[in-house]
Amino acid sequence: MDSREHERFHAEGIPHDHDHGDGAREHASSRHADAQHHHGHDHACVSRHPHGHHLLQVENLCVSFSMYDPDEPFFRARKRDVKVIDNLGISVHEGEIVAVVGASGSGKTLLADAVMGLFEPNATVTGTVWFDGVQQDALGLSELRGRGLSLVPQSVAHLDPLMKVGAQVEGLPRGGETRQARRRRREELFSRYGLASEVAEMYPHELSGGMARRVLLCCALMDSPRVIVADEPTPGLDLELAVRAMEDFRAFADAGNGVLLITHDIELALRVADRVAVFKDGTVVEETAVANFASPDTLRHPFSRALWHALPEHGFEVVGENEVAGAEGSCGEGLLVGDALEGIAGADTPCGEGAGFTC
Amino acid sequence: MKTTLKYALRLALLLLAVSFVVFALVSASPIDPVQANVGQAAYVTMSEEKRAQLAEYWGAGVPFWERYLNWLSAFVQGDMGTSLRFNAPVAEVIATRAVNSLALMALAWLISGVLGFVMGVVAAVFRGGLIDRLIKGYCFVLASTPTFWLGLLFLMVFAVGLGWFPVGFSVPLGKAAADVTLLDAAHHIILPALTLSVVGVANIALHTREKTIDVLESDYVRFARARGEDTWRILRRHGLRNLALPALTLQFASISEIFGGSVLVEQVFSYPGLGNAAVTAGLGGDVALLAGIAVFSAAIVFAGNLTANILYGVVDPRMRRRRGVAEGSLPEGEGRCAAEGGGTR
């Protein structure tokens, strides 16, 4: 590792992971060779740290909910904390798409919420978030929302059903902006993404699927963000269409920004992302370059390897860390990859006790 | 056009059913109209002929069907009959009474609507906090309070104890009708209107609170937050818009409740309104007046619900634009969203 850069990291107060693992190689100052391992993760060739820090870095993130113990009798139940995200760390570099891949219902959306600083009243969130080298607290995150850090949600259900699309994309002017300026920016974005000007006068329920996706992207781009958190942005699309729908995100990342793509679809992640963070049991078990998914030997965590084996080109094979899943989990060829992933996740959750799959 | 006809038919059927039930109930009632209206002492000392004469006046011997059909055929021709008890045409009695009642109800309806809405929204925003608990507690206590009991309590405290308001009636006693000022009327209406609205608030506030919580937890509010909007701005931009529909339904549905409450409140405050007249008519076997009031109030409640329906179309673009396409068919946009959302989980 370059010692000068090392110093800069400390000067900026970013804790440093000195565990370089087995794959650690020399660390170039701003550009990395593919699959370079540092700070507990591998780099893709597009990953850059232009000022010696990540665009977005999350460390030791824990989210827990205080709720009544469901195992106790109704009236005597006491509150206890249920941890849903446990000691999670993830980084987004400039110019890259990082995909967080995990089974449906495994709490990935909570990760998006925590990064965006959106917390339920009964949630306890701890951890550190750096944005462009500056450590953020809850207030800082709330100021970043919509300016620097934008969310692209899953579907039009995230738009007000009773408000015209144009007004919603424009949002509220802030900090000396005028309504006219936002309107112009919205029109510019609409023409860039091929949305007719009539779309602005439509209500969300009148949008087609493709229009809705572009409208939601425009919402995020209104405030010129550096990082986009995309929470399952291609619902219900088949792989080819989804990959195409992700081209806009690719262009955004190529312009020197970062995308945190949250998805359950490992195939999509491998096609469009530069790096993949494997999400399991509320934490990222491995953060690695997509190139490392070429062979199971370059993957570190057994769950990632299980994921590799479950890919269609590797025959949906299930060789979980958990042998039970492998023994009983062959449900035929009709299995989709998304389901395969869930099947693996199910292997060590209570519902997967007998068979590793839900098919 | 087709819709108008449908509503007209629905109203006609409703009024027919209401009047039929009123007549059936009155004919099944054990009250002897002659005894009830003449008074026990006078009835005992009355001669046999006089009794027979009165019984004929009250139509005691006429069979139920004949009476109902007579009333109905007259009603269809625009004649609501004569109130035997007030010795005046039913339409006239209702007209004078309705002015009092509608003023009372409109006031209570507005106060409870506005106050309930504001309290509901505030409770929802601070849910779980002290303000929320106070508002919820207030609502639970009031929702379980009988209206007449609260009326009596108000009378004891504000009219008898503090002497701020009159004990009853809609105008000062012993004052010529021409001398009654608007201020007098206002002074008399406050206490009954307050009683009605204080009880009505609980219902509206609790419903509004639930709806507001639904809105605040919705995906579109989450997204608005993610775009940097704060709670109050979100409420202004998205909350009011989305709360308007349930609030309208609630507000117009509450007309029937206010009507029901007004019967009791008018009784407690001796307020000469429709409710008061209905009680008098019911106890005195004055079936024409009772049927007239029932039909009138049913029409008002129906009009309330109809207004809510029409306003729906004005407020909700999903319904507004759907009408242009095809009536009763699933809006294509919604179907599309559902199909899309279904593929993800």
XYZ file of C-alpha atoms in Angstrom:
704
model
C 0.000 0.000 0.000
C 1.093 3.472 -0.842
C 2.174 5.021 2.422
C 1.231 8.550 1.466
C -2.290 7.565 0.743
C -2.344 5.597 3.934
C -1.634 8.778 5.842
C -4.350 10.642 4.073
C -6.858 8.046 5.124
C -5.959 8.534 8.726
C -5.889 12.280 8.434
C -9.468 12.143 7.255
C -10.443 9.936 10.087
C -11.436 6.913 8.095
C -10.707 3.732 10.005
C -8.641 1.419 7.986
C -9.010 -2.265 7.568
C -5.514 -3.676 7.699
C -6.598 -7.174 6.957
C -5.620 -7.420 3.359
C -6.571 -11.072 3.034
C -4.865 -13.528 0.771
C -5.611 -11.716 -2.460
C -4.005 -8.427 -1.493
C -1.750 -6.899 -4.046
C -0.099 -3.550 -4.471
C -2.494 -0.690 -4.119
C -2.383 1.920 -6.837
C -3.192 5.381 -5.635
C -6.341 6.133 -7.597
C -6.978 3.254 -9.959
C -6.945 -0.406 -9.232
C -6.212 -3.455 -11.209
C -9.173 -5.726 -11.320
C -9.910 -7.828 -8.279
C -7.583 -5.959 -5.977
C -8.355 -6.513 -2.345
C -8.192 -3.771 0.259
C -10.365 -2.455 3.103
C -12.000 -5.868 3.197
C -13.213 -5.724 -0.387
C -12.050 -6.401 -3.910
C -11.972 -3.758 -6.563
C -13.235 -3.735 -10.087
C -11.231 -2.025 -12.833
C -13.474 1.032 -12.779
C -13.220 1.516 -9.004
C -11.446 4.751 -8.221
C -10.629 6.726 -5.093
C -9.803 10.109 -6.558
C -9.248 11.888 -3.264
C -8.157 8.893 -1.334
C -11.589 8.011 -0.080
C -14.721 6.248 -1.177
C -17.712 8.051 -2.537
C -19.903 6.290 -0.044
C -18.634 4.147 2.750
C -20.733 2.387 5.363
C -19.110 0.703 8.322
C -20.362 -1.303 11.290
C -23.940 -0.584 10.390
C -26.405 -2.185 12.780
C -30.171 -1.740 12.598
C -32.380 -3.182 15.295
C -36.043 -2.852 16.046
C -37.503 -2.682 19.475
C -40.584 -4.889 19.424
C -42.685 -7.044 21.710
C -41.331 -10.525 22.053
C -43.567 -12.717 19.898
C -42.587 -15.853 21.810
C -43.979 -14.632 25.109
C -47.624 -14.656 26.195
C -49.556 -11.669 24.887
C -49.966 -9.626 28.028
C -46.620 -10.420 29.578
C -44.566 -9.883 26.437
C -41.721 -7.512 26.996
C -39.937 -5.413 24.448
C -36.706 -6.693 23.059
C -34.366 -5.591 20.346
C -34.364 -7.584 17.147
C -31.281 -7.066 15.058
C -31.994 -7.043 11.335
C -28.750 -5.604 10.033
C -25.651 -6.665 11.836
C -22.268 -5.052 11.480
C -22.578 -4.374 7.794
C -19.908 -2.658 5.769
C -20.010 -1.620 2.135
C -18.256 0.914 -0.074
C -19.158 2.611 -3.313
C -16.329 4.006 -5.436
C -16.517 6.612 -8.113
C -17.503 5.216 -11.477
C -18.905 1.929 -10.346
C -22.138 0.084 -9.800
C -22.099 -1.990 -6.636
C -24.845 -4.578 -6.433
C -26.071 -5.752 -3.062
C -27.449 -9.211 -3.733
C -29.588 -11.021 -1.223
C -32.738 -13.068 -1.006
C -36.128 -11.374 -1.060
C -37.226 -10.358 2.385
C -33.730 -10.532 3.844
C -33.708 -6.868 4.820
C -32.020 -5.304 1.817
C -34.505 -2.442 1.739
C -33.608 -1.674 5.346
C -30.063 -1.196 4.165
C -31.338 1.377 1.661
C -33.327 3.078 4.411
C -30.346 3.186 6.737
C -28.069 4.615 4.066
C -30.680 7.213 3.205
C -31.147 8.019 6.883
C -34.797 6.989 6.852
C -35.576 5.293 10.114
C -38.735 3.943 11.627
C -39.430 5.418 15.051
C -38.751 2.088 16.793
C -35.486 1.442 14.977
C -32.056 1.818 16.516
C -29.352 2.472 13.985
C -25.658 2.561 14.777
C -22.618 2.672 12.590
C -20.693 5.134 10.506
C -21.423 6.505 7.086
C -18.930 8.554 5.116
C -20.090 10.480 2.124
C -17.346 11.744 -0.163
C -14.877 11.535 2.689
C -17.002 13.314 5.279
C -18.413 11.428 8.212
C -22.191 11.849 8.470
C -24.536 11.876 11.412
C -28.326 11.623 11.217
C -28.602 15.344 10.519
C -25.943 15.196 7.848
C -27.696 12.285 6.167
C -30.981 14.125 6.245
C -29.318 17.028 4.479
C -27.793 14.709 1.923
C -31.126 13.204 1.053
C -32.035 14.447 -2.367
C -28.813 16.462 -2.624
C -25.935 14.139 -3.227
C -27.642 10.937 -2.275
C -30.781 9.953 -4.170
C -33.077 6.973 -4.046
C -34.611 5.283 -7.052
C -37.499 3.242 -5.751
C -39.011 0.075 -7.079
C -42.293 1.130 -8.667
C -44.800 3.916 -9.248
C -46.339 3.023 -5.909
C -43.659 5.371 -4.620
C -45.299 8.304 -6.358
C -48.234 10.184 -4.931
C -51.239 8.699 -6.785
C -53.107 11.999 -6.721
C -50.395 14.295 -8.014
C -49.346 14.948 -11.574
C -46.046 13.375 -12.562
C -44.403 16.610 -13.653
C -44.956 18.359 -10.340
C -43.705 15.299 -8.498
C -40.520 15.007 -10.487
C -39.848 18.696 -9.968
C -40.275 18.374 -6.225
C -39.734 21.327 -3.945
C -37.247 24.092 -4.658
C -34.568 24.382 -2.013
C -31.847 26.791 -1.097
C -32.654 29.735 -3.351
C -33.745 27.686 -6.340
C -36.743 28.882 -8.285
C -39.660 26.804 -9.433
C -38.923 27.843 -12.996
C -35.361 26.560 -12.765
C -36.567 23.192 -11.522
C -39.182 23.095 -14.209
C -36.565 23.701 -16.868
C -34.349 20.999 -15.389
C -37.254 18.591 -15.375
C -38.024 19.330 -19.015
C -34.378 18.815 -19.864
C -34.328 15.443 -18.098
C -37.586 14.400 -19.726
C -36.251 15.102 -23.185
C -32.955 13.386 -22.372
C -34.806 10.245 -21.306
C -37.334 10.336 -24.117
C -40.349 11.248 -22.057
C -42.913 13.300 -23.950
C -43.957 16.577 -22.412
C -47.513 15.191 -22.008
C -46.145 12.771 -19.443
C -45.792 15.672 -17.029
C -49.575 16.078 -17.076
C -50.247 12.410 -16.374
C -50.993 10.793 -13.061
C -48.799 7.898 -11.904
C -51.412 5.245 -12.673
C -51.398 6.311 -16.298
C -47.699 5.593 -16.820
C -46.539 2.481 -18.579
C -43.849 0.377 -16.916
C -41.026 1.812 -18.980
C -42.203 5.393 -18.511
C -42.519 4.849 -14.786
C -38.918 3.662 -14.521
C -37.615 6.685 -16.384
C -39.808 9.034 -14.357
C -38.446 7.592 -11.132
C -34.905 7.966 -12.419
C -35.641 11.590 -13.337
C -36.864 12.184 -9.780
C -33.479 11.039 -8.514
C -31.505 12.985 -11.102
C -33.347 16.261 -10.451
C -30.907 17.093 -7.681
C -27.696 16.046 -9.444
C -26.718 13.325 -6.990
C -23.302 11.690 -6.635
C -24.658 8.387 -5.395
C -27.898 6.713 -6.404
C -29.338 4.008 -4.211
C -31.524 1.918 -6.511
C -33.861 -0.396 -4.637
C -34.945 -3.166 -7.031
C -35.335 -0.714 -9.906
C -36.313 -3.326 -12.521
C -39.179 -5.245 -10.955
C -40.860 -7.832 -13.090
C -38.567 -7.383 -16.069
C -36.824 -10.344 -17.639
C -33.049 -10.299 -17.603
C -32.466 -8.782 -21.047
C -34.928 -5.954 -20.479
C -33.588 -5.367 -16.992
C -30.035 -5.135 -18.276
C -31.185 -2.610 -20.848
C -33.106 -0.651 -18.242
C -29.887 -0.459 -16.238
C -28.031 1.306 -19.070
C -29.039 4.679 -17.673
C -27.449 3.750 -14.371
C -24.321 2.653 -16.192
C -24.104 6.028 -17.895
C -24.605 7.758 -14.571
C -21.788 5.754 -12.977
C -19.476 6.294 -15.957
C -19.840 10.023 -15.450
C -17.924 9.626 -12.190
C -20.741 8.809 -9.834
C -21.683 5.739 -7.863
C -24.677 3.426 -7.868
C -25.680 1.133 -5.058
C -27.967 -1.373 -6.735
C -30.035 -3.428 -4.358
C -31.429 -6.541 -5.975
C -32.347 -10.175 -5.443
C -31.305 -11.040 -8.971
C -27.720 -12.332 -9.031
C -27.729 -12.731 -12.806
C -28.667 -9.084 -13.281
C -26.029 -8.058 -10.763
C -23.323 -10.021 -12.573
C -24.336 -8.522 -15.918
C -24.518 -4.851 -14.973
C -22.535 -4.318 -11.779
C -18.805 -3.858 -11.320
C -18.754 -5.269 -7.852
C -21.115 -7.514 -5.951
C -21.751 -7.436 -2.221
C -23.296 -10.689 -1.085
C -25.913 -9.943 1.530
C -26.903 -12.637 3.974
C -28.394 -12.650 7.458
C -28.285 -8.889 7.730
C -24.686 -8.412 6.762
C -22.429 -8.326 3.727
C -20.481 -11.549 3.814
C -18.343 -10.739 0.820
C -17.744 -7.667 -1.257
C -15.987 -8.645 -4.422
C -15.428 -7.776 -8.062
C -17.782 -9.307 -10.580
C -14.751 -10.866 -12.259
C -14.264 -13.046 -9.193
C -17.543 -14.743 -9.944
C -15.817 -16.405 -12.898
C -14.764 -19.259 -10.685
C -15.730 -20.391 -7.190
C -12.047 -20.469 -6.221
C -11.780 -16.669 -6.294
C -14.763 -16.325 -3.972
C -13.971 -16.214 -0.280
C -17.196 -16.891 1.537
C -18.905 -20.288 1.336
C -22.248 -18.572 0.730
C -20.854 -16.750 -2.291
C -19.561 -20.064 -3.586
C -22.994 -21.600 -3.047
C -24.426 -18.712 -4.985
C -21.987 -19.370 -7.806
C -23.040 -23.005 -7.984
C -26.698 -21.985 -8.074
C -26.267 -19.953 -11.236
C -28.038 -21.450 -14.272
C -24.842 -21.943 -16.254
C -23.500 -23.977 -13.359
C -26.567 -26.167 -13.330
C -28.534 -24.671 -10.404
C -26.441 -26.865 -8.232
C -26.911 -26.354 -4.547
C -23.832 -27.026 -2.474
C -24.583 -24.817 0.482
C -22.333 -24.436 3.464
C -25.232 -26.350 4.843
C -25.207 -29.886 3.570
C -28.933 -30.323 4.212
C -29.752 -27.903 1.459
C -27.622 -29.795 -0.986
C -29.124 -33.139 -0.082
C -32.745 -32.231 -0.545
C -32.699 -29.140 -2.642
C -32.879 -30.448 -6.185
C -36.247 -29.384 -7.454
C -35.813 -29.843 -11.156
C -34.967 -27.527 -13.962
C -37.886 -25.146 -13.692
C -36.170 -23.202 -10.974
C -35.460 -19.559 -11.617
C -32.263 -18.073 -10.394
C -34.065 -15.673 -8.118
C -35.689 -18.650 -6.503
C -32.447 -20.527 -6.353
C -31.019 -17.699 -4.350
C -33.966 -17.730 -2.030
C -33.651 -21.461 -1.768
C -30.123 -21.132 -0.518
C -31.067 -18.435 1.883
C -33.909 -20.620 3.025
C -31.568 -23.464 3.801
C -30.617 -22.094 7.159
C -33.772 -20.212 8.012
C -36.461 -22.073 9.928
C -38.739 -22.493 6.914
C -36.027 -24.280 5.028
C -35.625 -26.926 7.687
C -36.729 -29.867 5.598
C -35.993 -28.919 2.045
C -33.716 -26.113 1.070
C -36.106 -24.884 -1.571
C -39.439 -23.286 -1.994
C -40.542 -24.472 -5.395
C -77.649 10.694 -17.622
C -77.818 6.999 -16.860
C -76.142 7.647 -13.508
C -78.640 10.364 -12.615
C -81.526 8.023 -13.345
C -79.918 5.318 -11.245
C -79.542 7.650 -8.279
C -83.116 8.946 -8.649
C -84.465 5.406 -8.640
C -82.351 4.545 -5.643
C -83.664 7.585 -3.740
C -87.287 6.726 -4.593
C -86.861 3.163 -3.343
C -85.173 4.386 -0.182
C -87.974 6.818 0.615
C -90.597 4.170 -0.105
C -88.917 1.735 2.263
C -88.449 4.332 4.994
C -92.076 5.476 4.897
C -93.317 1.899 4.867
C -91.289 1.020 7.922
C -92.536 4.122 9.739
C -96.163 3.219 9.053
C -95.631 -0.405 9.993
C -93.957 0.559 13.255
C -96.630 3.078 14.192
C -99.450 0.628 13.499
C -97.642 -1.991 15.567
C -97.077 0.455 18.389
C -99.173 -0.110 21.520
C -99.747 3.645 21.937
C -103.400 4.653 21.672
C -103.206 8.035 19.965
C -106.382 9.272 21.597
C -105.139 8.504 25.104
C -101.679 9.805 24.369
C -102.845 13.128 23.021
C -105.775 13.895 25.249
C -104.085 12.993 28.493
C -104.961 10.351 31.083
C -107.294 12.483 33.239
C -109.270 13.916 30.345
C -109.572 10.488 28.759
C -111.141 8.942 31.855
C -113.753 11.663 32.237
C -114.509 11.744 28.523
C -117.855 10.599 27.169
C -118.044 7.516 24.972
C -119.133 9.531 21.896
C -116.336 12.013 22.323
C -113.841 9.138 22.467
C -115.249 7.639 19.285
C -115.081 10.994 17.611
C -111.443 11.464 18.568
C -110.595 7.929 17.543
C -111.974 8.682 14.124
C -109.978 11.934 13.982
C -106.791 10.022 14.735
C -107.767 7.292 12.342
C -107.437 4.600 14.974
C -109.757 2.105 13.298
C -108.386 2.435 9.771
C -106.404 -0.645 8.699
C -102.689 -0.272 8.155
C -102.670 -0.827 4.381
C -105.447 1.624 3.725
C -103.767 4.263 5.805
C -100.392 3.761 4.164
C -101.757 3.787 0.631
C -103.784 6.917 1.330
C -100.709 8.658 2.635
C -98.573 7.399 -0.228
C -100.936 8.506 -2.979
C -101.178 11.953 -1.398
C -97.399 12.115 -0.924
C -96.765 11.288 -4.557
C -99.005 14.197 -5.483
C -96.943 16.472 -3.260
C -99.185 16.501 -0.226
C -97.366 15.352 2.903
C -100.578 15.292 4.907
C -101.602 17.089 8.054
C -99.951 16.797 11.409
C -102.755 15.941 13.779
C -100.658 16.818 16.752
C -99.604 20.283 15.590
C -102.834 20.810 13.668
C -100.911 22.125 10.686
C -99.697 20.775 7.342
C -96.701 18.464 7.785
C -94.673 20.412 5.223
C -95.155 23.566 7.251
C -94.152 21.944 10.542
C -91.050 20.450 8.950
C -90.106 23.735 7.307
C -90.157 25.726 10.542
C -88.435 22.985 12.520
C -85.846 22.261 9.856
C -84.466 25.794 10.003
C -83.567 25.313 13.662
C -82.285 21.781 13.233
C -80.236 22.387 10.141
C -78.558 25.418 11.697
C -77.716 23.335 14.749
C -76.463 20.382 12.740
C -74.502 22.434 10.235
C -72.688 24.174 13.057
C -71.935 20.924 14.865
C -70.952 19.268 11.601
C -68.481 21.990 10.705
C -66.931 22.241 14.164
C -66.538 18.494 14.556
C -65.232 18.123 11.016
C -62.577 20.809 11.212
C -61.560 20.115 14.802
C -61.568 16.350 14.301
C -59.455 16.579 11.175
C -56.850 18.812 12.770
C -56.679 16.705 15.923
C -56.382 13.501 13.900
C -53.528 14.815 11.792
C -51.654 16.223 14.777
C -52.048 12.960 16.712
C -50.773 10.967 13.749
C -47.713 13.141 13.229
C -46.751 12.845 16.886
C -47.935 9.265 17.206
C -46.797 7.583 20.358
C -45.994 10.941 21.922
C -47.716 12.864 24.661
C -49.979 14.894 22.355
C -51.097 11.734 20.620
C -51.925 10.094 23.934
C -53.886 13.105 25.110
C -55.896 13.322 21.894
C -56.479 9.586 21.832
C -57.522 9.563 25.466
C -59.921 12.427 24.861
C -61.405 10.620 21.879
C -61.829 7.304 23.663
C -63.554 8.945 26.609
C -65.878 10.931 24.371
C -66.591 8.111 21.964
C -67.919 6.133 24.911
C -69.951 9.032 26.299
C -73.703 9.043 25.604
C -74.684 12.279 23.873
C -77.677 12.990 26.113
C -75.583 12.509 29.254
C -72.972 14.938 28.010
C -75.790 17.368 27.182
C -77.089 17.116 30.721
C -73.589 17.620 32.069
C -73.093 20.731 29.935
C -76.441 22.042 31.082
C -75.502 21.531 34.733
C -72.111 23.168 34.368
C -72.578 25.963 31.844
C -76.268 26.780 32.087
C -77.171 26.083 35.695
C -73.811 26.376 37.451
C -72.082 29.158 35.562
C -75.161 30.684 33.986
C -73.356 31.432 30.729
C -75.993 29.911 28.487
C -79.778 29.514 28.593
C -81.181 26.226 29.860
C -83.185 25.473 26.719
C -85.201 26.481 23.673
C -83.986 28.258 20.578
C -85.128 31.780 21.566
C -85.552 33.638 24.871
C -88.820 32.800 26.640
C -91.540 35.417 26.624
C -90.027 37.437 23.815
C -92.106 38.245 20.753
C -90.902 36.416 17.651
C -90.272 39.712 15.880
C -87.946 40.919 18.649
C -85.659 37.889 18.584
C -82.221 38.907 17.346
C -79.604 36.769 15.647
C -77.521 37.110 18.781
C -80.312 35.550 20.829
C -80.468 32.647 18.431
C -76.682 32.236 18.536
C -76.704 32.314 22.313
C -79.215 29.485 22.370
C -77.594 27.338 19.740
C -74.078 27.248 21.228
C -74.572 24.710 23.968
C -76.485 22.092 21.959
C -74.148 22.558 18.992
C -71.137 22.168 21.263
C -72.540 18.974 22.749
C -73.122 17.502 19.318
C -69.755 18.476 17.909
C -67.720 17.470 20.949
C -69.061 13.944 20.583
C -68.666 13.969 16.804
C -65.023 15.046 17.059
C -63.939 11.756 18.631
C -65.034 9.655 15.710
C -63.586 11.924 13.062
C -60.301 12.485 14.869
C -59.684 8.761 15.397
C -60.469 7.917 11.789
C -58.357 10.773 10.476
C -55.504 9.669 12.716
C -55.541 6.159 11.248
C -55.701 7.482 7.700
C -52.885 9.931 8.318
C -50.710 7.167 9.734
C -51.440 5.116 6.612
C -50.385 8.031 4.455
C -47.254 8.750 6.486
C -46.189 5.107 6.238
C -46.936 4.862 2.532
C -44.269 4.279 -0.069
C -44.762 7.655 -1.650
C -44.140 9.461 1.621
C -41.045 7.356 2.176
C -39.837 8.378 -1.260
C -40.683 12.023 -0.632
C -38.619 11.825 2.551
C -35.792 10.219 0.623
C -35.908 13.251 -1.655
C -35.383 15.537 1.300
C -38.892 16.749 2.084
C -39.691 17.165 5.766
C -42.831 15.977 7.535
C -44.820 19.215 7.393
C -44.027 19.830 3.766
C -44.950 16.249 2.975
C -48.234 16.702 4.787
C -48.981 19.831 2.818
C -47.939 18.440 -0.533
C -49.093 14.848 -0.311
C -50.977 14.447 2.945
C -53.887 16.827 2.412
C -54.403 15.575 -1.108
C -54.576 11.970 -0.048
C -56.481 12.619 3.156
C -59.161 14.605 1.354
C -60.929 11.512 0.051
C -61.334 9.616 3.312
C -62.099 12.874 5.112
C -64.905 13.636 2.671
C -66.429 10.195 3.056
C -66.193 10.450 6.785
C -67.600 13.928 6.900
C -70.587 13.137 4.729
C -71.220 9.821 6.413
C -71.252 11.613 9.741
C -74.373 13.533 8.681
C -76.501 10.556 9.692
C -74.749 10.376 13.042
C -75.228 14.066 13.664
C -78.895 13.616 12.755
C -79.243 10.792 15.252
C -77.433 12.775 17.899
C -79.549 15.836 17.295
C -82.707 13.937 18.268
C -81.267 13.343 21.728
C -79.633 16.732 22.078
C -82.763 18.596 21.027
C -84.678 16.614 23.591
C -82.252 17.472 26.382
C -82.117 21.158 25.468
C -85.844 21.384 24.617
C -84.614 22.710 21.306
C -87.549 22.975 18.876
C -86.028 21.147 15.939
C -86.867 18.140 13.808
C -85.611 15.640 16.352
C -87.807 17.112 18.999
C -90.811 17.042 16.665
C -90.044 13.443 15.702
C -90.144 12.367 19.333
C -93.430 14.204 19.888
C -94.910 12.670 16.744
C -93.755 9.185 17.660
C -95.123 9.297 21.175
C -98.377 10.869 20.020
C -99.030 8.464 17.159
C -98.903 11.330 14.655
C -97.942 9.034 11.800
C -98.108 11.625 9.011
C -95.640 13.933 10.722
C -93.361 11.059 11.724
C -93.302 9.706 8.187
C -92.703 13.207 6.848
C -89.715 13.748 9.130
C -88.314 10.302 8.414
C -88.559 10.823 4.666
C -87.044 14.303 4.952
C -84.071 13.156 7.017
C -83.503 10.103 4.809
C -83.384 12.447 1.818
C -80.818 14.664 3.551
C -78.579 11.748 4.499
C -78.896 10.425 0.955
C -77.956 13.833 -0.410
C -74.906 13.820 1.881
C -73.701 10.477 0.585
C -74.390 11.521 -2.989
C -72.357 14.690 -2.499
C -69.467 12.592 -1.223
C -69.705 10.391 -4.323
C -69.699 13.358 -6.666
C -66.813 15.049 -4.855
C -64.836 11.807 -5.136
C -64.872 12.138 -8.859
C -63.739 15.731 -8.610
C -60.872 15.042 -6.221
C -59.566 11.687 -7.450
C -57.995 11.757 -10.923
C -58.181 7.977 -11.095
C -61.960 8.178 -11.018
C -62.188 11.354 -13.078
C -60.248 9.969 -16.021
C -61.737 6.521 -15.723
C -65.189 7.902 -16.407
C -64.049 9.029 -19.817
C -62.977 5.497 -20.736
C -65.640 3.048 -19.668
C -67.882 2.905 -16.703
C -67.260 0.135 -14.221
C -64.238 -1.295 -15.982
C -60.916 -1.678 -14.229
C -58.681 1.316 -14.829
C -55.964 0.109 -17.126
C -53.275 1.932 -15.208
C -54.067 0.149 -12.008
C -54.078 -3.222 -13.663
C -50.718 -2.479 -15.150
C -49.210 -1.455 -11.831
C -50.578 -4.525 -10.138
C -49.141 -6.793 -12.796
C -45.816 -5.108 -12.489
C -45.676 -5.147 -8.723
C -46.701 -8.778 -8.646
C -43.616 -9.923 -10.468
C -41.188 -8.764 -7.834
C -41.882 -10.814 -4.762
